[in-house]
PDB file of C-alpha atoms in Angstrom:
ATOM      1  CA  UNK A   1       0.000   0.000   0.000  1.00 47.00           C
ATOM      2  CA  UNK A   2       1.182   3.477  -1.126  1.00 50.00           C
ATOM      3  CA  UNK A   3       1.835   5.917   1.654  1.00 49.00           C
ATOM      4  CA  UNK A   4      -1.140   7.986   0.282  1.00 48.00           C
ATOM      5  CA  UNK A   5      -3.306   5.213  -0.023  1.00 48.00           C
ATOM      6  CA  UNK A   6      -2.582   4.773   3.692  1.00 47.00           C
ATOM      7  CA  UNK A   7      -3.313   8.243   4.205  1.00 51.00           C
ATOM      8  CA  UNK A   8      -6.765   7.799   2.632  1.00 49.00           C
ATOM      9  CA  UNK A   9      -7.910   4.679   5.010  1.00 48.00           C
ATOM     10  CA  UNK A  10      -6.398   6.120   8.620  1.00 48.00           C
ATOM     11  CA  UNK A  11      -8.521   9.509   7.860  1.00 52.00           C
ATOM     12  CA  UNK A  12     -11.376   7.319   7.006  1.00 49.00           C
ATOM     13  CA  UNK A  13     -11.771   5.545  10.465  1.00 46.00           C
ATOM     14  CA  UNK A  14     -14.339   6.050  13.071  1.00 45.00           C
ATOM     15  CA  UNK A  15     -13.719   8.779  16.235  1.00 41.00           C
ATOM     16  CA  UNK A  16     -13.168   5.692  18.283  1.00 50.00           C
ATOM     17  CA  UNK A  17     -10.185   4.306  20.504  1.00 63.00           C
ATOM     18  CA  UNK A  18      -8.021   7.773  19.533  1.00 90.00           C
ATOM     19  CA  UNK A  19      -4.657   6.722  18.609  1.00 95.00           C
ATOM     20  CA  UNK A  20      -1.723   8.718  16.432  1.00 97.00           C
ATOM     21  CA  UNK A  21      -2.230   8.688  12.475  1.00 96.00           C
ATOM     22  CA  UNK A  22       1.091   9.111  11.324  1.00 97.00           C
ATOM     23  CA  UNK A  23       4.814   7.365  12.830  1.00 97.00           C
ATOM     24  CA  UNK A  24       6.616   9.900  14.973  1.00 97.00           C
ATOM     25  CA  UNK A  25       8.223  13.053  13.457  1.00 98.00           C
ATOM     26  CA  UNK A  26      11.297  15.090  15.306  1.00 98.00           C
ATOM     27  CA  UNK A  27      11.792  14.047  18.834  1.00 98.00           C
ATOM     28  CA  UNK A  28      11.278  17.379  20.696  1.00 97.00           C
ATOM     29  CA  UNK A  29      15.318  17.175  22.221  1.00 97.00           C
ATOM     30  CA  UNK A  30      16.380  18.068  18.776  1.00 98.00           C
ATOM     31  CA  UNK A  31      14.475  21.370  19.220  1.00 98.00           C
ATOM     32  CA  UNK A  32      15.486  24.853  21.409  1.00 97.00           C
ATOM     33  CA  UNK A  33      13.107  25.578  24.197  1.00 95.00           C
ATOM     34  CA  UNK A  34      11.259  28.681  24.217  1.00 95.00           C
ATOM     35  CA  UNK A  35      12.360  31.857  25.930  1.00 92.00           C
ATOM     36  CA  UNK A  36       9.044  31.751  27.531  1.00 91.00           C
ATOM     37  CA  UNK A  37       6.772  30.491  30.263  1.00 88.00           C
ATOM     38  CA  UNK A  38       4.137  28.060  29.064  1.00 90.00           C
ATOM     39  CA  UNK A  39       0.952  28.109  30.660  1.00 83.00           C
ATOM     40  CA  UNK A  40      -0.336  25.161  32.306  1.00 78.00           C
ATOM     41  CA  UNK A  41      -3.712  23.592  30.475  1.00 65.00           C
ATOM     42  CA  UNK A  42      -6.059  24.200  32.603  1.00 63.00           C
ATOM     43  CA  UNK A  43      -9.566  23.457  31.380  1.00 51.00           C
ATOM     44  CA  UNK A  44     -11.074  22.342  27.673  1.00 49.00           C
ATOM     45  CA  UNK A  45     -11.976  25.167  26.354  1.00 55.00           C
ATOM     46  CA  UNK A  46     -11.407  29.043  27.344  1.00 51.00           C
ATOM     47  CA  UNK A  47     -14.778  30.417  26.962  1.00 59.00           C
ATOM     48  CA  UNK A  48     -18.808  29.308  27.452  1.00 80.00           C
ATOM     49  CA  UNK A  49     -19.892  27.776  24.012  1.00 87.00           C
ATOM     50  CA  UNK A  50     -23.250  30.317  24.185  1.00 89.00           C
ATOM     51  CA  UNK A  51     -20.594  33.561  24.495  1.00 90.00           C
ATOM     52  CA  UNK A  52     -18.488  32.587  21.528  1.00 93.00           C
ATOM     53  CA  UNK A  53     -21.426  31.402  19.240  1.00 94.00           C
ATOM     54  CA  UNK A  54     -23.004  34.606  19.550  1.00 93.00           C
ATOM     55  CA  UNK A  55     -19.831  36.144  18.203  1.00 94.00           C
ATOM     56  CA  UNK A  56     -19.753  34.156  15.987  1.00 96.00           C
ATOM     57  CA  UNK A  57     -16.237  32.978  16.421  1.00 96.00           C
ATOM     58  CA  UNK A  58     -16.466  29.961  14.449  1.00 97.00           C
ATOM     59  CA  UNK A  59     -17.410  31.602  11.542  1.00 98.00           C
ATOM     60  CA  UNK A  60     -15.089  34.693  11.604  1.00 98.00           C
ATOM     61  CA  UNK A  61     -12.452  32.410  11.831  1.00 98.00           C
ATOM     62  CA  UNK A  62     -13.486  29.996   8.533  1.00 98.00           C
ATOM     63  CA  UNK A  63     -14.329  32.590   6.510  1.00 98.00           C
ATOM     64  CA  UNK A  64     -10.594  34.782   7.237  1.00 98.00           C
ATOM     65  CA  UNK A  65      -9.050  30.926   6.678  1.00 98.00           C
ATOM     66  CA  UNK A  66     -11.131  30.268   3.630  1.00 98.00           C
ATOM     67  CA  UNK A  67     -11.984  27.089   4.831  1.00 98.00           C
ATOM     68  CA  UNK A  68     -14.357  25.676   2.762  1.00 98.00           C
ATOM     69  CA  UNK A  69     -16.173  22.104   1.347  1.00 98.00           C
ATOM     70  CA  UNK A  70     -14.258  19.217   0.902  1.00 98.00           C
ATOM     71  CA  UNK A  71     -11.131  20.441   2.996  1.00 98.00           C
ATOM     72  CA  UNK A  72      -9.681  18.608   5.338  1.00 98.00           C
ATOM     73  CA  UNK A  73      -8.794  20.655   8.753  1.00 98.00           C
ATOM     74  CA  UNK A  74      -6.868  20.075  11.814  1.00 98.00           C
ATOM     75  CA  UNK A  75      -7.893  21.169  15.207  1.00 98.00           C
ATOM     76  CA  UNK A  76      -4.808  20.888  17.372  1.00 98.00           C
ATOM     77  CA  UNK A  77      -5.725  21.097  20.713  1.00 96.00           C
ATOM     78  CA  UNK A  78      -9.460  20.062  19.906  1.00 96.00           C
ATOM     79  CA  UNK A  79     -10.351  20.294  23.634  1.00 93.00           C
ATOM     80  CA  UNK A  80     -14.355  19.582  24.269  1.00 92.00           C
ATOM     81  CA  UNK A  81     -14.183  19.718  20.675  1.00 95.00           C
ATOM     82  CA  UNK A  82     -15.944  23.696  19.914  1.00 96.00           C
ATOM     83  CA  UNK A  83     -14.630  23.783  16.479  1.00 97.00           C
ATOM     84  CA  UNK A  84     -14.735  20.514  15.622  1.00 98.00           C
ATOM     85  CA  UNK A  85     -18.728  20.599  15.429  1.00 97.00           C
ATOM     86  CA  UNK A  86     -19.021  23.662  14.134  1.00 97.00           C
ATOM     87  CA  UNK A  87     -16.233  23.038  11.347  1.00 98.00           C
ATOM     88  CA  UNK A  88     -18.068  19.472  10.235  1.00 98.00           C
ATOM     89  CA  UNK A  89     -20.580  20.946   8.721  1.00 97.00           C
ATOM     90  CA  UNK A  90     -18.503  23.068   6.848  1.00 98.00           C
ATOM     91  CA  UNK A  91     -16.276  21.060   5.128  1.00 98.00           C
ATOM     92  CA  UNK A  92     -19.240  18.772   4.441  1.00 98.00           C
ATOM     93  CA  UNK A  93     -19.627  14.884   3.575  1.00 96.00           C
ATOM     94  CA  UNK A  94     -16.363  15.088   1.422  1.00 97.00           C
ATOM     95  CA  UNK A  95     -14.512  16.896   4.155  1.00 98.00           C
ATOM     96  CA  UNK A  96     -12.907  15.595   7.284  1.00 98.00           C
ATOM     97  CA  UNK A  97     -12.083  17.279  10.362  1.00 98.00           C
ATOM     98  CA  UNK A  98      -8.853  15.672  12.667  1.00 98.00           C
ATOM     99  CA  UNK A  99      -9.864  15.911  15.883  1.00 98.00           C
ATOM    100  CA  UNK A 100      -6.061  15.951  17.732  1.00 98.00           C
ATOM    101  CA  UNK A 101      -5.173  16.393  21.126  1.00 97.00           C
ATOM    102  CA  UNK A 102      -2.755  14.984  24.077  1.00 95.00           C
ATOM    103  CA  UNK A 103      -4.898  15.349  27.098  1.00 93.00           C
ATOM    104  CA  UNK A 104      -6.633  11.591  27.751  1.00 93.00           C
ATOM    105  CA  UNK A 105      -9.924  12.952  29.419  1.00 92.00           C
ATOM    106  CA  UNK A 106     -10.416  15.399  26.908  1.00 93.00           C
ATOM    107  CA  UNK A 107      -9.977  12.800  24.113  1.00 96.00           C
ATOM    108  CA  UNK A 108     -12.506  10.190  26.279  1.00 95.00           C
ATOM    109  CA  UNK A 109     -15.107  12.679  26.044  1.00 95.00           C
ATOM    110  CA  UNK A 110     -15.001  14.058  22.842  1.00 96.00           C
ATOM    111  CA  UNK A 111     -15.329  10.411  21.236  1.00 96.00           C
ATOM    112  CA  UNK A 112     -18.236  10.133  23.306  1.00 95.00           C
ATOM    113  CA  UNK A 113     -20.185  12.994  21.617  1.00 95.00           C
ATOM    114  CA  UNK A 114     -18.646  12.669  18.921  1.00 96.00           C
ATOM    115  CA  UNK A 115     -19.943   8.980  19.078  1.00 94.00           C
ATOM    116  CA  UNK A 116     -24.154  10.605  20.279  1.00 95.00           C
ATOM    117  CA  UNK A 117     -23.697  13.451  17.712  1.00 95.00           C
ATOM    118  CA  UNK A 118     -23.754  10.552  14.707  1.00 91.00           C
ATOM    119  CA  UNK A 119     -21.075  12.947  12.940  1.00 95.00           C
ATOM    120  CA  UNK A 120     -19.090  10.521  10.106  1.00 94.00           C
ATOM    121  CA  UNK A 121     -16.401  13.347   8.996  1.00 98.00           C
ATOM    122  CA  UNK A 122     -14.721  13.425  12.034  1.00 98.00           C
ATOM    123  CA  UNK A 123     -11.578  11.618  13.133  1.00 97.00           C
ATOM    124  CA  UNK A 124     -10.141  12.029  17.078  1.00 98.00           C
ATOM    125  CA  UNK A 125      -6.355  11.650  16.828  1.00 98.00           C
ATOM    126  CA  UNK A 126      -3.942  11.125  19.664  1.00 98.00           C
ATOM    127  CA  UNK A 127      -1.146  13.663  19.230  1.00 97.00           C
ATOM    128  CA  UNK A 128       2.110  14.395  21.353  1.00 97.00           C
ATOM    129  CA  UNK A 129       3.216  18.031  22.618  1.00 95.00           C
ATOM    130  CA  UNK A 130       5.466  18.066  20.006  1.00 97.00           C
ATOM    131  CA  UNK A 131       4.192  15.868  17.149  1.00 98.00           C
ATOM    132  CA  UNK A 132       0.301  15.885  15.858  1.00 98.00           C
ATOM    133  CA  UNK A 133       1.144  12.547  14.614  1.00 98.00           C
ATOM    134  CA  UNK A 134      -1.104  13.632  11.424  1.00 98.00           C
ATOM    135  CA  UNK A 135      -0.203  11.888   8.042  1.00 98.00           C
ATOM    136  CA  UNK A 136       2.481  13.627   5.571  1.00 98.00           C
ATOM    137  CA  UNK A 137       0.593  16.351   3.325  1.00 98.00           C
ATOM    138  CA  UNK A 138      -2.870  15.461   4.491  1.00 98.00           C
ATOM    139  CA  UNK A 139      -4.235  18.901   6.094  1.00 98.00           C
ATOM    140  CA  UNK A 140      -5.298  22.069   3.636  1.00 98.00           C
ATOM    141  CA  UNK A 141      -5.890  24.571   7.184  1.00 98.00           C
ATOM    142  CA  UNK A 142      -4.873  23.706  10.671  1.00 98.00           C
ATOM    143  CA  UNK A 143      -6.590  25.672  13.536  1.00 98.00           C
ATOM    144  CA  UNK A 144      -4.941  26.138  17.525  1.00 98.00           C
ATOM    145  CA  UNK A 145      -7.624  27.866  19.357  1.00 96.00           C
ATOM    146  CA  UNK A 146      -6.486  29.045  22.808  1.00 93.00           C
ATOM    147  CA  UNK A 147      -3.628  27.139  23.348  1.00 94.00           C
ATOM    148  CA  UNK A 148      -0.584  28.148  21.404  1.00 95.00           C
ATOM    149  CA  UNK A 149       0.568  29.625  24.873  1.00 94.00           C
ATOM    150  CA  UNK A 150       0.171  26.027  26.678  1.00 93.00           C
ATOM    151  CA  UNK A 151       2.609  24.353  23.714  1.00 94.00           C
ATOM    152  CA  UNK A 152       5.533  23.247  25.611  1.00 92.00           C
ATOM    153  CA  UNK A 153       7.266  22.619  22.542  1.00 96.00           C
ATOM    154  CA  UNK A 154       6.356  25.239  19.381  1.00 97.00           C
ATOM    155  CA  UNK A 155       9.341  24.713  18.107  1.00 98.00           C
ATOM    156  CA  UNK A 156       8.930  20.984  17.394  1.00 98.00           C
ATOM    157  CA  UNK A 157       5.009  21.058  17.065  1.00 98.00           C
ATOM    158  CA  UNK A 158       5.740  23.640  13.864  1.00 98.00           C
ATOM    159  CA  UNK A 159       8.279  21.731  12.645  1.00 98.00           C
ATOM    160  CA  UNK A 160       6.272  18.387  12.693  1.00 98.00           C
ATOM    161  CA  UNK A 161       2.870  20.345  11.327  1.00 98.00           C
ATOM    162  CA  UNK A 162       4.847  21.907   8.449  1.00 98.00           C
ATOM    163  CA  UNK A 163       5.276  18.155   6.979  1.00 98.00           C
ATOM    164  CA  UNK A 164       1.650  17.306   7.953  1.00 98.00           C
ATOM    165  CA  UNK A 165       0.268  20.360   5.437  1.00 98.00           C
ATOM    166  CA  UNK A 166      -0.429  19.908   1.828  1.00 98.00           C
ATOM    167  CA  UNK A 167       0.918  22.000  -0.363  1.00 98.00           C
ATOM    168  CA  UNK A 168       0.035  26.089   0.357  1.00 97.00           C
ATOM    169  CA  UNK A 169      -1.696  24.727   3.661  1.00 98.00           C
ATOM    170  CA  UNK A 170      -3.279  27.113   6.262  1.00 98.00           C
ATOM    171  CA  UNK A 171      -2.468  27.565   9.948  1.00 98.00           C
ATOM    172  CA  UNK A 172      -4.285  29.873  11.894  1.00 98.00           C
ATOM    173  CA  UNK A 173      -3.778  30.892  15.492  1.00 98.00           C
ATOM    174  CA  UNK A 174      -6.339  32.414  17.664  1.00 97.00           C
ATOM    175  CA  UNK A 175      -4.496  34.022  20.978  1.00 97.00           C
ATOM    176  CA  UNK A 176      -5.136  36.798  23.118  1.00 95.00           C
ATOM    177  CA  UNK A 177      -2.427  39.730  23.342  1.00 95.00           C
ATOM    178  CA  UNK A 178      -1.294  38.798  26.639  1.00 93.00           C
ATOM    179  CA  UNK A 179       2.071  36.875  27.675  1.00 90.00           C
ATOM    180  CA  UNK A 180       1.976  33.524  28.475  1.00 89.00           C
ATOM    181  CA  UNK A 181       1.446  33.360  32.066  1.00 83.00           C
ATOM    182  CA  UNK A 182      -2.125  35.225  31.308  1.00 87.00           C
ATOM    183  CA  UNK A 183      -2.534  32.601  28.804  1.00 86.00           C
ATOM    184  CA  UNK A 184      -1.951  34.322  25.719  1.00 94.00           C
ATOM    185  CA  UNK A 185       0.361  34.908  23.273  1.00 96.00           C
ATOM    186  CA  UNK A 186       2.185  38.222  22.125  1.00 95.00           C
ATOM    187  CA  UNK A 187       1.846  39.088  18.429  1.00 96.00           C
ATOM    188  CA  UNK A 188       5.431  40.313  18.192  1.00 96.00           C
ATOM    189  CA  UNK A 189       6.777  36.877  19.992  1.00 96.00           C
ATOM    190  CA  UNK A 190       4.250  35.028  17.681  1.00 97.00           C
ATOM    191  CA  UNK A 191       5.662  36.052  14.690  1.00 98.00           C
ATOM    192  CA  UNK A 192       8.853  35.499  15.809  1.00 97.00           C
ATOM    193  CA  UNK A 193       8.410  31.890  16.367  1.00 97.00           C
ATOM    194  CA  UNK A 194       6.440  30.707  13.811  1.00 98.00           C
ATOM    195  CA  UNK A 195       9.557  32.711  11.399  1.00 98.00           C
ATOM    196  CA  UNK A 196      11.779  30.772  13.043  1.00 98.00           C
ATOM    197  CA  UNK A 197      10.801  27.797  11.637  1.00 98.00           C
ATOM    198  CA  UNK A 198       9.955  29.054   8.106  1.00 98.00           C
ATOM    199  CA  UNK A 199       6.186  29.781   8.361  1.00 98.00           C
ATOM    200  CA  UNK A 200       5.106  32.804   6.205  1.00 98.00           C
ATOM    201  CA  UNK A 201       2.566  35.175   7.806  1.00 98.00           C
ATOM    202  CA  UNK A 202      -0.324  35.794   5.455  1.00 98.00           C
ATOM    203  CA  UNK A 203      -2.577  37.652   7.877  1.00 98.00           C
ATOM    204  CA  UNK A 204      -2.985  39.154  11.486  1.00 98.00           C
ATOM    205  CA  UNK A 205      -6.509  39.946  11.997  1.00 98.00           C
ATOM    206  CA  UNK A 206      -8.252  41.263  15.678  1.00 97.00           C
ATOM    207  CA  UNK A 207     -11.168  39.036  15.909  1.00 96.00           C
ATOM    208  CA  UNK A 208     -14.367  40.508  16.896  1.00 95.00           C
ATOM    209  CA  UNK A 209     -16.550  39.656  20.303  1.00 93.00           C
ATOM    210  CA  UNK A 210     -13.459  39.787  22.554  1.00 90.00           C
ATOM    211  CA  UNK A 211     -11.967  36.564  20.542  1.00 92.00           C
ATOM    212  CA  UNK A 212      -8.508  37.950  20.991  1.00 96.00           C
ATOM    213  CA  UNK A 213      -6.601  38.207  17.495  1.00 98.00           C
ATOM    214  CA  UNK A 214      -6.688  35.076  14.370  1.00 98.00           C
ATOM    215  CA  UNK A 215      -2.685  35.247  12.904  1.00 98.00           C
ATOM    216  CA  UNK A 216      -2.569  33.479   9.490  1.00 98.00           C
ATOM    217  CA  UNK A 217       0.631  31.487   8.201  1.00 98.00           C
ATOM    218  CA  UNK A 218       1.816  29.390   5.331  1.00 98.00           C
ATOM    219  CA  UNK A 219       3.193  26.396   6.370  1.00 98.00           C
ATOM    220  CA  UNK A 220       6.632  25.851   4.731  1.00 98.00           C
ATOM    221  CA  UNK A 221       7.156  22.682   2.538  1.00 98.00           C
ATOM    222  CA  UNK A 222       9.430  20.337   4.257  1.00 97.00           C
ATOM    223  CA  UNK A 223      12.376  20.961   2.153  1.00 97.00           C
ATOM    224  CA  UNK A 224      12.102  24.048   3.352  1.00 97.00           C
ATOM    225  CA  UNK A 225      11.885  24.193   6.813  1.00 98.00           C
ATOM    226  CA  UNK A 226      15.016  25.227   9.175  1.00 98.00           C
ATOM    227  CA  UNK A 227      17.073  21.689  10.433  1.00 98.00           C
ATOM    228  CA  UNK A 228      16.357  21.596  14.189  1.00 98.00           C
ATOM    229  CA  UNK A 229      19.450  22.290  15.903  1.00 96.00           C
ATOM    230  CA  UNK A 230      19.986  25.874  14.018  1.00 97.00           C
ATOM    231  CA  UNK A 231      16.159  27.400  15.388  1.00 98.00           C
ATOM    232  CA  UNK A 232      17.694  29.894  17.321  1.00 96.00           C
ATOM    233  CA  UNK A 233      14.559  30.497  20.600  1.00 95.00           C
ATOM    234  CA  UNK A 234      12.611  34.170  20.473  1.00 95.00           C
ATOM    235  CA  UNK A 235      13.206  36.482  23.194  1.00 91.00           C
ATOM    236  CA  UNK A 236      10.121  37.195  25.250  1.00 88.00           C
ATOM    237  CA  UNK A 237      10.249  40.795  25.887  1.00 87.00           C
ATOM    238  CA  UNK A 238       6.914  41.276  26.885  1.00 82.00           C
ATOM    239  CA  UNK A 239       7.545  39.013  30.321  1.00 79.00           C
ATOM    240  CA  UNK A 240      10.327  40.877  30.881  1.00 78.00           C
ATOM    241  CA  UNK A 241       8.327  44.251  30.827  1.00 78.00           C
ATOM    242  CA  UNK A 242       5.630  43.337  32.331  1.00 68.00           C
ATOM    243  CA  UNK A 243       7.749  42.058  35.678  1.00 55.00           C
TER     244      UNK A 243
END
């Protein structure tokens, strides 16, 4: 069987028993740490679902990504899953949504609505902090909603998403302007970051309903991507001001 053709029948499986799609990438020792703190996950999702529907976050989000039918789209960090319902229905019968996260309980229960909700486009993936453990070239967009600032390991998850993104592929970011410890993410140390590891910025847009700010990259191909050891770490200046 091809590697593509394997590709095609992991994506195709049932949210059930999650487990990683793909062998592992980079080993996250290869990789700098960051010149940050990282907050500490503390709950599934950041927000009430009724607060963020009526601002429609979901949808100001997809429509800045172009996300549309037939795509397939990553939600790292899926959590209780908030995008992941609200993106099925987007991408449609001939889309698929990877459902990927690293936190057990939150994986347990999102198979189990996933499982009542009768949704077939869906797949729940077991990821690592530094690997999504997605197949090679299998994602157009890739969302992290929330939790960019709990990654202990950008460096590595980047890296190991770049190869996971088709050609031209999407990654979007949605963070508040805070520093890490307040659970967000600076714009300035953002950009840095994702640079660092060859990610092109497309857009940097301020979300509206108090979302916090949606920051739009190309993921590199993965020829192209920086090797390991010479990703030199960002300097967190807004910690240090803020002291």
């Amino acid at each position: 069987m091809t590697r593509f053709a394997a590709a095609l029948v992991l994506l195709s499986l049932p949210a059930l028993a999650a487990e990683p799609l793909a062998p592992p990438g980079a080993p996250a020792e290869r990789f700098p740490r960051p010149d940050r703190p990282v907050a500490e996950i503390v709950a599934p999702q950041w927000a009430h679902e009724r607060e963020r529907d009526k601002a429609d976050e979901v949808g100001q989000v997809a429509r800045l990504m172009r996300i549309a039918p037939g795509e397939t789209v990553a939600d790292i960090g899926a959590g209780s899953g908030y995008y992941v319902f609200r993106l099925s229905p987007r991408v449609g019968p001939q889309g698929r949504i990877l459902a990927q996260d690293i936190t057990p309980d939150y994986l347990t229960d999102l198979e189990r609505r996933l499982a009542e909700s009768g949704l077939s486009n869906v797949t729940v993936v077991r990821g690592e902090a530094h690997d999504p453990r997605l197949p090679p070239g299998s994602v157009d967009a890739a969302v992290l909603v929330h939790m960019y600032h709990e990654i202990a390991q950008p460096f590595g998850l980047l890296w190991n998403l770049a190869a996971v993104m088709k050609p031209g592929g999407r990654v979007g970011i949605v963070d508040a302007d805070a520093i890490p410890s307040r659970h967000g993410t600076p714009p300035k140390l953002l950009r840095c970051e994702l640079t660092a590891v060859g990610y092109r910025e497309l857009s940097m847009t301020q979300v509206k309903g108090g979302v916090g700010y949606l920051a739009v990259f190309e993921a590199p191909s993965p020829d192209r991507r920086p090797a390991p050891e010479t990703i030199r770490p960002c300097r967190d200046e807004a910690t240090r001001e803020r002291r």
